[in-house]
Tab-separated table of C-alpha atoms in Angstrom:
chain	number	residue	atom	x	y	z
A	115	SER	CA	-45.458	-56.440	-3.887
A	116	GLN	CA	-45.304	-55.745	-0.091
A	117	GLU	CA	-41.975	-56.042	1.640
A	118	LEU	CA	-41.488	-55.842	5.506
A	119	GLU	CA	-38.436	-55.024	7.158
A	120	GLN	CA	-37.621	-56.126	10.489
A	121	SER	CA	-35.079	-54.202	13.016
A	122	PRO	CA	-32.642	-55.010	14.390
A	123	GLN	CA	-31.538	-57.855	12.102
A	124	SER	CA	-29.873	-59.322	15.199
A	125	LEU	CA	-29.920	-58.574	18.952
A	126	ILE	CA	-27.805	-59.913	21.995
A	127	VAL	CA	-29.171	-59.234	25.626
A	128	GLN	CA	-28.485	-60.619	28.865
A	129	GLU	CA	-31.006	-62.473	30.728
A	130	GLY	CA	-33.875	-60.258	32.527
A	131	LYS	CA	-33.416	-57.463	30.004
A	132	ASN	CA	-36.184	-55.868	28.000
A	133	LEU	CA	-35.958	-55.577	24.244
A	134	THR	CA	-38.249	-54.699	21.438
A	135	ILE	CA	-38.047	-55.785	17.726
A	136	ASN	CA	-39.889	-53.861	15.268
A	137	CYS	CA	-41.400	-54.659	11.889
A	138	THR	CA	-42.397	-52.327	9.126
A	139	SER	CA	-44.168	-52.656	6.032
A	140	SER	CA	-43.880	-50.889	2.625
A	141	LYS	CA	-47.584	-51.008	2.340
A	142	THR	CA	-50.737	-50.550	4.218
A	143	LEU	CA	-51.321	-53.436	6.819
A	144	TYR	CA	-54.137	-55.834	6.910
A	145	GLY	CA	-52.995	-57.540	9.742
A	146	LEU	CA	-49.644	-58.567	11.108
A	147	TYR	CA	-48.602	-62.112	12.501
A	148	TRP	CA	-45.490	-62.757	14.703
A	149	TYR	CA	-43.884	-66.239	14.376
A	150	LYS	CA	-40.682	-67.674	16.335
A	151	GLN	CA	-38.434	-69.985	14.564
A	152	LYS	CA	-35.743	-71.979	16.221
A	153	TYR	CA	-32.714	-72.679	13.888
A	154	GLY	CA	-33.494	-75.323	11.138
A	155	GLU	CA	-37.136	-75.891	12.658
A	156	GLY	CA	-40.539	-74.550	11.588
A	157	LEU	CA	-42.583	-71.411	12.385
A	158	ILE	CA	-44.403	-71.254	15.878
A	159	PHE	CA	-46.985	-69.049	15.742
A	160	LEU	CA	-47.012	-66.202	18.699
A	161	MET	CA	-49.804	-63.681	17.874
A	162	MET	CA	-51.744	-61.965	15.347
A	163	LEU	CA	-53.070	-58.482	15.355
A	164	GLN	CA	-55.620	-57.169	13.237
A	165	LYS	CA	-56.463	-53.622	13.899
A	166	GLY	CA	-54.676	-50.685	14.373
A	167	GLY	CA	-54.023	-49.933	17.964
A	168	GLU	CA	-54.485	-53.336	18.963
A	169	GLU	CA	-52.090	-54.720	21.447
A	170	LYS	CA	-51.868	-58.487	22.807
A	171	SER	CA	-49.969	-60.126	25.072
A	172	HIS	CA	-48.738	-63.551	26.059
A	173	GLU	CA	-46.786	-64.293	28.663
A	174	LYS	CA	-43.616	-62.144	28.832
A	175	ILE	CA	-44.702	-60.912	25.208
A	176	THR	CA	-46.149	-57.893	23.878
A	177	ALA	CA	-47.161	-56.884	20.466
A	178	LYS	CA	-48.651	-53.856	18.976
A	179	LEU	CA	-49.753	-52.519	15.667
A	180	ASP	CA	-49.655	-49.203	14.468
A	181	GLU	CA	-51.746	-48.882	10.956
A	182	LYS	CA	-50.806	-45.482	10.553
A	183	LYS	CA	-46.871	-45.897	10.820
A	184	GLN	CA	-47.462	-49.169	9.431
A	185	GLN	CA	-45.583	-50.817	11.875
A	186	SER	CA	-45.582	-53.285	14.715
A	187	SER	CA	-43.286	-53.915	17.618
A	188	LEU	CA	-42.935	-57.190	19.842
A	189	HIS	CA	-41.430	-56.182	23.258
A	190	ILE	CA	-40.574	-59.100	25.541
A	191	THR	CA	-40.389	-58.075	29.315
A	192	ALA	CA	-37.442	-59.711	31.673
A	193	SER	CA	-36.072	-61.841	28.665
A	194	GLN	CA	-35.155	-65.457	29.584
A	195	PRO	CA	-32.743	-68.115	27.541
A	196	SER	CA	-35.913	-69.701	26.442
A	197	HIS	CA	-36.803	-66.589	24.388
A	198	ALA	CA	-33.834	-67.063	22.155
A	199	GLY	CA	-34.685	-67.797	18.265
A	200	ILE	CA	-35.651	-65.930	15.341
A	201	TYR	CA	-38.478	-63.821	15.348
A	202	LEU	CA	-40.387	-63.242	12.045
A	203	CYS	CA	-43.349	-60.949	11.095
A	204	GLY	CA	-45.881	-61.658	8.394
A	205	ALA	CA	-48.184	-59.736	6.672
A	206	PRO	CA	-51.290	-60.496	4.291
A	207	ASN	CA	-50.895	-59.192	0.811
A	208	SER	CA	-54.462	-57.714	0.806
A	209	GLY	CA	-57.239	-57.210	3.025
A	210	GLY	CA	-59.626	-59.518	1.209
A	211	SER	CA	-58.960	-63.234	1.258
A	212	ASN	CA	-56.140	-62.780	3.756
A	213	TYR	CA	-54.647	-66.131	2.381
A	214	LYS	CA	-50.993	-65.365	1.551
A	215	LEU	CA	-48.457	-63.821	4.033
A	216	THR	CA	-45.165	-62.383	3.330
A	217	PHE	CA	-42.401	-62.563	5.855
A	218	GLY	CA	-39.622	-60.189	6.959
A	219	LYS	CA	-36.233	-61.521	7.015
A	220	GLY	CA	-36.369	-62.143	11.009
A	221	THR	CA	-34.571	-61.134	14.034
A	222	LEU	CA	-32.315	-63.003	15.557
A	223	LEU	CA	-32.287	-63.016	19.421
A	224	THR	CA	-29.593	-64.249	21.673
A	225	VAL	CA	-30.162	-64.143	25.399
A	226	ASN	CA	-27.120	-64.650	27.708
A	227	PRO	CA	-27.785	-66.123	31.128
B	265	ASP	CA	-53.962	-84.419	16.026
B	266	THR	CA	-49.976	-84.011	15.812
B	267	GLY	CA	-49.833	-80.815	13.891
B	268	VAL	CA	-48.171	-80.424	10.468
B	269	SER	CA	-45.926	-83.189	9.369
B	270	GLN	CA	-43.305	-83.084	6.901
B	271	ASP	CA	-41.203	-85.838	5.325
B	272	PRO	CA	-38.340	-86.371	4.904
B	273	ARG	CA	-37.020	-83.680	7.352
B	274	HIS	CA	-33.531	-83.968	5.415
B	275	LYS	CA	-32.848	-84.632	1.970
B	276	ILE	CA	-28.971	-84.768	0.531
B	277	THR	CA	-29.195	-85.332	-3.339
B	278	LYS	CA	-26.708	-84.519	-6.133
B	279	ARG	CA	-27.563	-82.058	-8.744
B	280	GLY	CA	-29.609	-83.228	-11.359
B	281	GLN	CA	-31.638	-85.408	-9.347
B	282	ASN	CA	-35.374	-85.441	-8.491
B	283	VAL	CA	-36.685	-84.966	-5.030
B	284	THR	CA	-40.312	-84.963	-3.516
B	285	PHE	CA	-41.300	-83.656	-0.289
B	286	ARG	CA	-44.693	-84.600	1.461
B	287	CYS	CA	-46.864	-82.812	3.664
B	288	ASP	CA	-49.597	-83.762	5.930
B	289	PRO	CA	-51.625	-80.804	7.234
B	290	ILE	CA	-54.096	-80.647	10.337
B	291	SER	CA	-57.005	-82.692	9.196
B	292	GLU	CA	-59.621	-80.300	9.243
B	293	HIS	CA	-57.595	-77.450	7.633
B	294	ASN	CA	-58.671	-76.842	4.001
B	295	ARG	CA	-55.717	-74.538	2.861
B	296	LEU	CA	-52.168	-75.760	2.686
B	297	TYR	CA	-49.094	-73.654	1.547
B	298	TRP	CA	-45.656	-74.498	0.624
B	299	TYR	CA	-42.704	-71.633	1.422
B	300	ARG	CA	-39.125	-71.811	0.782
B	301	GLN	CA	-36.498	-70.365	3.431
B	302	THR	CA	-32.877	-69.456	2.730
B	303	LEU	CA	-30.252	-68.899	5.454
B	304	GLY	CA	-30.793	-65.487	6.648
B	305	GLN	CA	-34.240	-64.987	4.744
B	306	GLY	CA	-37.744	-64.922	5.653
B	307	PRO	CA	-40.066	-67.946	3.971
B	308	GLU	CA	-41.170	-66.873	0.534
B	309	PHE	CA	-44.584	-68.079	-0.942
B	310	LEU	CA	-44.041	-70.835	-3.220
B	311	THR	CA	-47.745	-71.861	-3.727
B	312	TYR	CA	-51.102	-72.790	-2.169
B	313	PHE	CA	-54.123	-74.993	-2.602
B	314	GLN	CA	-57.650	-74.746	-1.027
B	315	ASN	CA	-58.795	-78.189	-1.185
B	316	GLU	CA	-57.109	-80.031	-3.983
B	317	ALA	CA	-57.292	-76.691	-6.030
B	318	GLN	CA	-54.028	-75.059	-6.773
B	319	LEU	CA	-54.860	-71.540	-6.414
B	320	GLU	CA	-51.863	-69.765	-6.887
B	321	LYS	CA	-48.049	-70.277	-7.845
B	322	SER	CA	-45.177	-67.876	-7.020
B	323	ARG	CA	-42.599	-66.917	-9.970
B	324	LEU	CA	-40.423	-68.467	-7.735
B	325	LEU	CA	-41.920	-71.989	-8.666
B	326	SER	CA	-39.961	-72.380	-11.833
B	327	ASP	CA	-40.888	-75.447	-14.541
B	328	ARG	CA	-38.832	-77.719	-12.538
B	329	PHE	CA	-41.314	-77.500	-9.297
B	330	SER	CA	-44.663	-79.256	-9.087
B	331	ALA	CA	-46.934	-79.361	-6.548
B	332	GLU	CA	-49.774	-81.362	-5.813
B	333	ARG	CA	-53.056	-82.000	-3.345
B	334	PRO	CA	-54.799	-85.254	-4.242
B	335	LYS	CA	-58.137	-85.391	-2.750
B	336	GLY	CA	-57.600	-82.247	-0.788
B	337	SER	CA	-55.618	-84.209	1.958
B	338	PHE	CA	-51.621	-84.288	1.745
B	339	SER	CA	-49.743	-82.506	-0.418
B	340	THR	CA	-46.372	-83.197	-2.224
B	341	LEU	CA	-43.680	-80.997	-4.039
B	342	GLU	CA	-41.495	-82.461	-6.546
B	343	ILE	CA	-38.328	-80.537	-7.861
B	344	GLN	CA	-36.850	-82.243	-10.884
B	345	ARG	CA	-33.309	-81.996	-11.982
B	346	THR	CA	-31.887	-80.366	-9.001
B	347	GLU	CA	-29.588	-77.227	-8.661
B	348	GLN	CA	-27.550	-75.980	-6.151
B	349	GLY	CA	-29.562	-73.166	-5.966
B	350	ASP	CA	-32.528	-74.871	-4.937
B	351	SER	CA	-30.625	-75.922	-1.393
B	352	ALA	CA	-33.501	-74.596	0.730
B	353	MET	CA	-35.522	-75.271	4.028
B	354	TYR	CA	-38.904	-75.902	2.349
B	355	LEU	CA	-41.870	-75.511	4.685
B	356	CYS	CA	-45.158	-76.249	4.497
B	357	ALA	CA	-48.431	-75.020	6.355
B	358	SER	CA	-51.934	-75.162	6.671
B	359	SER	CA	-54.760	-73.366	7.690
B	360	TYR	CA	-58.765	-73.329	7.935
B	361	LEU	CA	-60.825	-71.291	5.872
B	362	GLY	CA	-63.724	-69.778	7.457
B	363	GLN	CA	-61.846	-68.963	10.365
B	364	PRO	CA	-63.571	-65.580	10.657
B	365	GLY	CA	-61.206	-62.273	10.149
B	366	ALA	CA	-58.135	-64.533	10.684
B	367	ASN	CA	-55.879	-67.119	8.826
B	368	VAL	CA	-53.447	-68.268	11.117
B	369	LEU	CA	-51.010	-70.445	9.291
B	370	THR	CA	-49.636	-73.528	11.293
B	371	PHE	CA	-46.163	-74.481	10.068
B	372	GLY	CA	-44.521	-78.128	9.995
B	373	ALA	CA	-40.863	-78.510	10.940
B	374	GLY	CA	-39.573	-78.278	7.439
B	375	SER	CA	-37.612	-80.393	4.967
B	376	ARG	CA	-34.009	-79.486	4.618
B	377	LEU	CA	-32.582	-80.142	0.791
B	378	THR	CA	-28.957	-79.805	0.320
B	379	VAL	CA	-27.850	-80.169	-3.308
B	380	LEU	CA	-24.433	-81.213	-3.750
């Protein structure tokens, strides 16, 4: 079965600093989804990457997909306290029906003002 | 549309009791998923429905767990004879089959179960 490893497990940064979170898959990636979760709450969809080399940005968050490396990265520029939370990557188990996502364990981000 | 709704948000029960969680998906979504998340872990897939048909169940879903989605609308997840190991956040998500090349899951806020 597919496994997604996220690094780092946790991260503490000063407000205004840039940071990167990585997600590495044990198998071929057929797409990669990034979600954010506040403690004790549901997941909020951030971005979806479908093709190797694809890069997407939303506000100060940029995600990239490297299919060859079976890896995705999430980069936050000029972090703010509102960016704090748990970032989760998820990937479909197959390239066909694309119906089920396997998730990593998450990266806990703390942004100190 | 208010998104995916889950009820109750919190449930505390004694070991051996039965509990039921309800999920109301986004109305036009035809796929519905249940996940379980424990502290420090990512969500783990339990089961999913396409309309009213339950198409897959994880090995995590023991015989004490049952999920239904009558008429392809809301879904319920029942846990019988709860055990302390069942304590977790139960997340529901929905999506729309037919969205080209993508399957973005929209999650509810979750139902947190504590078994004493």
